[in-house]
Short mmCIF file of C-alpha atoms and ligand atoms in Angstrom, two decimals:
data_model
loop_
_atom_site.label_atom_id
_atom_site.label_comp_id
_atom_site.label_asym_id
_atom_site.label_seq_id
_atom_site.Cartn_x
_atom_site.Cartn_y
_atom_site.Cartn_z
CA MET S 1 -21.25 78.92 -132.80
CA LEU S 2 -18.97 81.51 -134.37
CA ALA S 3 -15.67 82.02 -132.65
CA ASP S 4 -16.39 85.75 -132.39
CA THR S 5 -19.35 84.95 -130.24
CA TRP S 6 -17.14 83.24 -127.71
CA ARG S 7 -15.04 86.36 -127.50
CA GLU S 8 -18.17 88.41 -126.93
CA ARG S 9 -19.25 85.99 -124.23
CA LEU S 10 -15.96 86.36 -122.42
CA GLY S 11 -17.01 89.95 -121.75
CA GLY S 12 -19.78 88.62 -119.51
CA TRP S 13 -17.82 85.96 -117.64
CA ARG S 14 -17.26 86.80 -113.99
CA HIS S 15 -16.16 83.44 -112.55
CA LEU S 16 -13.76 81.10 -114.29
CA THR S 17 -12.50 77.74 -113.09
CA LYS S 18 -8.99 76.88 -114.17
CA LEU S 19 -8.17 73.18 -114.51
CA ASP S 20 -4.54 72.13 -114.64
CA PRO S 21 -3.70 69.31 -117.10
CA ASP S 22 -0.84 68.28 -114.80
CA ARG S 23 -2.98 67.82 -111.68
CA PRO S 24 -5.34 65.01 -110.80
CA LEU S 25 -9.05 65.76 -110.97
CA ASP S 26 -11.27 62.92 -109.87
CA GLY S 27 -14.74 62.41 -111.26
CA ARG S 28 -16.45 63.73 -108.13
CA ARG S 29 -14.52 66.98 -108.28
CA LEU S 30 -15.08 67.40 -112.02
CA ALA S 31 -18.81 66.85 -111.51
CA GLY S 32 -18.67 69.49 -108.77
CA VAL S 33 -17.00 71.94 -111.12
CA LEU S 34 -19.63 71.34 -113.80
CA ARG S 35 -22.54 71.98 -111.45
CA SER S 36 -20.87 74.87 -109.61
CA GLY S 37 -22.35 77.55 -111.85
CA THR S 38 -18.93 78.77 -113.03
CA ASP S 39 -19.15 80.68 -116.32
CA ALA S 40 -16.47 78.76 -118.20
CA LEU S 41 -13.54 76.40 -117.83
CA VAL S 42 -9.96 77.41 -118.47
CA VAL S 43 -7.53 74.60 -119.19
CA GLY S 44 -4.08 75.79 -118.22
CA GLY S 45 -1.04 75.35 -116.03
CA THR S 46 2.66 75.99 -115.71
CA GLN S 47 4.37 72.72 -114.91
CA GLY S 48 4.34 69.39 -116.72
CA ILE S 49 2.40 70.72 -119.71
CA THR S 50 2.49 68.35 -122.66
CA PRO S 51 0.25 68.16 -125.73
CA GLN S 52 -0.97 64.76 -124.48
CA ALA S 53 -1.96 66.09 -121.06
CA VAL S 54 -3.74 69.09 -122.57
CA ARG S 55 -5.54 66.96 -125.16
CA SER S 56 -6.61 64.47 -122.53
CA LEU S 57 -8.18 67.15 -120.32
CA LEU S 58 -9.83 68.85 -123.32
CA GLU S 59 -11.34 65.50 -124.29
CA ARG S 60 -12.58 64.97 -120.74
CA VAL S 61 -14.47 68.27 -120.66
CA ALA S 62 -15.65 68.25 -124.28
CA GLY S 63 -19.42 68.51 -124.50
CA CYS S 64 -19.74 69.27 -120.79
CA GLY S 65 -22.05 72.20 -121.44
CA LEU S 66 -19.60 74.90 -120.41
CA PRO S 67 -17.39 76.98 -122.70
CA VAL S 68 -13.79 75.78 -122.64
CA ALA S 69 -10.89 78.20 -123.02
CA LEU S 70 -7.39 76.82 -123.46
CA GLU S 71 -4.65 78.93 -121.93
CA VAL S 72 -1.73 78.50 -124.30
CA SER S 73 0.97 79.05 -121.72
CA SER S 74 3.76 77.41 -123.74
CA PRO S 75 4.24 75.97 -127.24
CA ALA S 76 3.49 72.51 -125.77
CA ALA S 77 0.00 73.69 -124.79
CA LEU S 78 -0.95 74.63 -128.34
CA VAL S 79 -3.60 72.03 -129.12
CA LEU S 80 -6.81 72.47 -131.08
CA GLY S 81 -10.19 71.65 -129.63
CA ALA S 82 -11.12 74.60 -127.39
CA ASP S 83 -13.73 77.32 -127.86
CA LEU S 84 -11.25 80.08 -127.07
CA TYR S 85 -7.47 80.36 -126.88
CA LEU S 86 -6.19 82.63 -124.14
CA VAL S 87 -2.58 83.52 -124.92
CA PRO S 88 -0.56 84.89 -122.00
CA PHE S 89 2.40 87.20 -122.25
CA VAL S 90 4.12 88.06 -118.98
CA LEU S 91 4.77 91.79 -118.78
CA ASN S 92 7.10 91.56 -115.79
CA ALA S 93 8.98 88.46 -116.95
CA GLY S 94 12.70 88.67 -116.32
CA ASP S 95 13.18 86.22 -119.19
CA PRO S 96 11.95 87.79 -122.45
CA TYR S 97 11.06 84.34 -123.77
CA TRP S 98 7.82 84.67 -121.76
CA LEU S 99 7.06 88.10 -123.13
CA VAL S 100 7.21 87.10 -126.78
CA GLY S 101 9.71 84.26 -127.38
CA ALA S 102 7.45 81.31 -126.61
CA HIS S 103 4.82 82.79 -128.90
CA GLN S 104 7.28 83.24 -131.74
CA GLN S 105 8.43 79.63 -131.35
CA ALA S 106 4.88 78.31 -131.34
CA LEU S 107 3.87 80.31 -134.40
CA ARG S 108 6.98 79.28 -136.30
CA ASP S 109 5.83 75.69 -136.01
CA PHE S 110 2.12 76.40 -136.58
CA ALA S 111 2.34 79.12 -139.22
CA ASP S 112 -0.39 77.60 -141.39
CA TRP S 113 -3.19 77.97 -138.85
CA ARG S 114 -6.38 79.32 -140.24
CA ASP S 115 -8.28 82.56 -139.68
CA GLU S 116 -10.80 80.72 -137.56
CA PHE S 117 -8.07 80.10 -135.02
CA TRP S 118 -7.20 83.79 -134.81
CA GLN S 119 -10.87 84.66 -134.40
CA ALA S 120 -10.78 82.62 -131.21
CA VAL S 121 -7.55 84.07 -129.79
CA VAL S 122 -7.60 86.44 -126.82
CA PRO S 123 -4.22 87.78 -125.63
CA GLU S 124 -3.76 88.08 -121.88
CA ALA S 125 -1.23 90.51 -120.40
CA TYR S 126 -0.06 88.79 -117.23
CA ILE S 127 1.32 90.66 -114.25
CA VAL S 128 2.83 87.99 -112.01
CA LEU S 129 2.67 89.10 -108.40
CA ASN S 130 3.49 86.08 -106.21
CA PRO S 131 7.28 85.60 -106.33
CA ASP S 132 6.95 82.08 -104.87
CA SER S 133 4.64 80.79 -107.59
CA ALA S 134 5.72 78.34 -110.26
CA VAL S 135 4.97 80.88 -112.97
CA ALA S 136 7.10 83.52 -111.24
CA ARG S 137 10.03 81.12 -111.00
CA LEU S 138 9.64 79.92 -114.58
CA THR S 139 9.43 83.40 -116.06
CA ARG S 140 11.88 84.92 -113.54
CA ALA S 141 9.23 87.49 -112.84
CA ASN S 142 10.15 90.81 -111.37
CA ALA S 143 7.95 90.37 -108.31
CA PRO S 144 6.63 91.42 -105.91
CA LEU S 145 5.74 94.82 -107.33
CA SER S 146 4.77 98.06 -105.66
CA PRO S 147 1.23 99.22 -106.47
CA GLU S 148 2.74 102.00 -108.57
CA ASP S 149 4.78 99.55 -110.63
CA ALA S 150 1.81 97.22 -111.04
CA VAL S 151 -0.39 100.11 -112.20
CA ALA S 152 2.30 101.11 -114.69
CA TYR S 153 2.41 97.58 -116.09
CA GLY S 154 -1.35 97.72 -116.41
CA ARG S 155 -1.08 100.97 -118.33
CA CYS S 156 1.51 99.40 -120.63
CA ALA S 157 -0.87 96.50 -121.25
CA GLU S 158 -3.84 98.66 -122.06
CA GLY S 159 -2.30 101.79 -123.53
CA LEU S 160 0.68 100.41 -125.42
CA PHE S 161 -0.26 96.85 -126.27
CA GLY S 162 -4.05 97.16 -126.41
CA ALA S 163 -4.37 93.98 -124.35
CA PRO S 164 -7.99 92.86 -124.08
CA VAL S 165 -7.25 91.16 -120.76
CA VAL S 166 -4.94 92.16 -117.92
CA TYR S 167 -4.45 89.19 -115.60
CA LEU S 168 -3.33 89.92 -112.03
CA GLU S 169 -1.77 86.58 -111.17
CA TYR S 170 -1.15 85.66 -107.53
CA SER S 171 -1.31 81.92 -108.25
CA GLY S 172 -1.10 79.99 -104.98
CA CYS S 173 -1.58 82.89 -102.60
CA TYR S 174 -4.28 85.44 -101.92
CA GLY S 175 -3.43 88.85 -103.29
CA ASP S 176 -3.24 92.40 -102.03
CA ALA S 177 -6.73 93.82 -102.53
CA ARG S 178 -5.47 97.40 -102.43
CA LEU S 179 -2.99 96.75 -105.25
CA VAL S 180 -5.63 94.89 -107.26
CA ALA S 181 -8.08 97.77 -106.79
CA ARG S 182 -5.54 100.33 -107.92
CA VAL S 183 -4.64 98.46 -111.10
CA ALA S 184 -8.27 97.74 -111.92
CA ARG S 185 -9.22 101.40 -111.40
CA ALA S 186 -6.45 102.50 -113.76
CA LEU S 187 -7.85 100.39 -116.61
CA THR S 188 -10.89 101.31 -118.64
CA ARG S 189 -10.67 99.21 -121.79
CA SER S 190 -8.84 96.05 -120.77
CA ARG S 191 -10.82 93.46 -118.90
CA THR S 192 -9.20 92.73 -115.53
CA PHE S 193 -8.79 89.15 -114.34
CA TYR S 194 -7.75 88.23 -110.83
CA GLY S 195 -6.42 84.78 -109.88
CA GLY S 196 -4.81 83.38 -106.74
CA GLY S 197 -5.73 81.87 -103.40
CA ILE S 198 -9.48 82.03 -103.71
CA ASP S 199 -10.41 79.26 -101.33
CA ARG S 200 -13.57 80.64 -99.73
CA PRO S 201 -16.54 82.76 -100.73
CA GLU S 202 -15.43 85.84 -98.79
CA ARG S 203 -12.26 86.07 -100.83
CA ALA S 204 -14.14 85.53 -104.08
CA ALA S 205 -16.53 88.34 -103.19
CA GLU S 206 -13.75 90.73 -102.20
CA MET S 207 -11.85 90.34 -105.46
CA ALA S 208 -14.97 90.12 -107.62
CA ALA S 209 -16.01 93.53 -106.36
CA LEU S 210 -12.75 94.97 -107.66
CA VAL S 211 -12.20 93.28 -111.02
CA ASP S 212 -14.17 91.97 -113.98
CA THR S 213 -13.39 88.29 -113.65
CA VAL S 214 -12.21 86.02 -110.86
CA VAL S 215 -10.25 82.84 -111.66
CA VAL S 216 -10.30 79.91 -109.24
CA GLY S 217 -7.76 77.13 -109.70
CA ASN S 218 -6.52 75.10 -106.76
CA LEU S 219 -9.92 74.91 -105.07
CA ALA S 220 -11.30 72.96 -108.04
CA HIS S 221 -8.60 70.31 -107.67
CA ALA S 222 -8.19 70.16 -103.91
CA GLY S 223 -11.24 71.67 -102.24
CA GLU S 224 -14.69 70.39 -101.52
CA PRO S 225 -16.90 70.80 -104.62
CA GLU S 226 -19.53 72.67 -102.60
CA LEU S 227 -16.98 75.33 -101.73
CA LEU S 228 -16.36 76.08 -105.40
CA ALA S 229 -20.10 76.63 -105.88
CA GLU S 230 -20.05 78.99 -102.91
CA THR S 231 -17.34 81.09 -104.59
CA VAL S 232 -19.57 81.33 -107.67
CA ALA S 233 -22.49 82.52 -105.55
CA ALA S 234 -20.23 85.03 -103.83
CA VAL S 235 -19.08 86.44 -107.17
CA ARG S 236 -22.70 86.70 -108.33
CA SER S 237 -23.51 88.71 -105.22
CA THR S 238 -21.19 91.50 -106.38
CA THR S 239 -21.48 93.82 -109.33
CA GLY S 240 -17.76 94.30 -110.05
CA ARG S 241 -16.36 96.92 -112.31
CA SER S 242 -17.48 97.74 -115.77
CA SER S 243 -14.95 97.65 -118.57
CA SER S 244 -15.83 98.50 -122.14
CA TRP S 245 -15.11 95.00 -123.40
CA THR S 246 -17.71 94.74 -126.10
CA ARG S 247 -16.68 98.01 -127.71
CA SER S 248 -12.95 97.51 -127.48
CA TRP S 249 -12.44 93.91 -128.40
CA SER S 250 -15.29 91.70 -129.46
C1 1GP M 1 -3.72 80.20 -111.36
O1 1GP M 1 -4.78 82.31 -111.17
C2 1GP M 1 -5.00 80.94 -111.12
O2 1GP M 1 -3.22 80.53 -112.63
C3 1GP M 1 -5.70 80.50 -109.88
O3 1GP M 1 -4.87 80.50 -108.74
O4 1GP M 1 -4.72 78.12 -108.06
O5 1GP M 1 -4.30 79.96 -106.42
O6 1GP M 1 -6.61 79.51 -107.27
P1 1GP M 1 -5.14 79.46 -107.57
#
């Protein structure tokens, strides 16, 4: 499979399950994730990320039948072995290290990586919206944001940086649907991801109707496996928005 094809496929993914290398995931829950119908797995987290933890989770899900995207959230998460590499940069980070510094550090150490790697890289412009989340604390995010400020960050992502993905990150809490709708409506070329607090199908359906892709994290680790499958079904029951992914990025 060519790496480009994975990037094209991302344009059709509506439900992603994010697995955290630093959190336990027993066999029953992993089996539940794999049969949930989710479009792809994202391996990523904020705390306790080490190359060993990332490699171990990648090895666990290798050959599982689902595409695996590694979210390279810090230099320590930069490990080969995924189908795609989602690279976040936090637009509203108070510490510029998370806007570009971590990336510069990682690429200084891995400067000899091949073209095939770059063919599998998808930058993600993060807008961190839950001030109590680990990612907000780590990045010293300027959050919460007014809808106007969030929309403006979205416009920076799409219009100035040409970001293929704008990720509205409420990690750990359910977001403000009106703010999410306003940012998503303002974007026409970037694909809009929503993540945070999706713990039941109703919430999955509400956000899926507003954005391109819904990301579910905590539920995969802590919820009943059947509930994750219900969020997938709920996402499938919506049509969502339509960004011009295939023209603009793949
Ligand atoms: C976290 O956006 C994801 O990066 C998912 O959030 O864990 O709250 O589902 P939750």
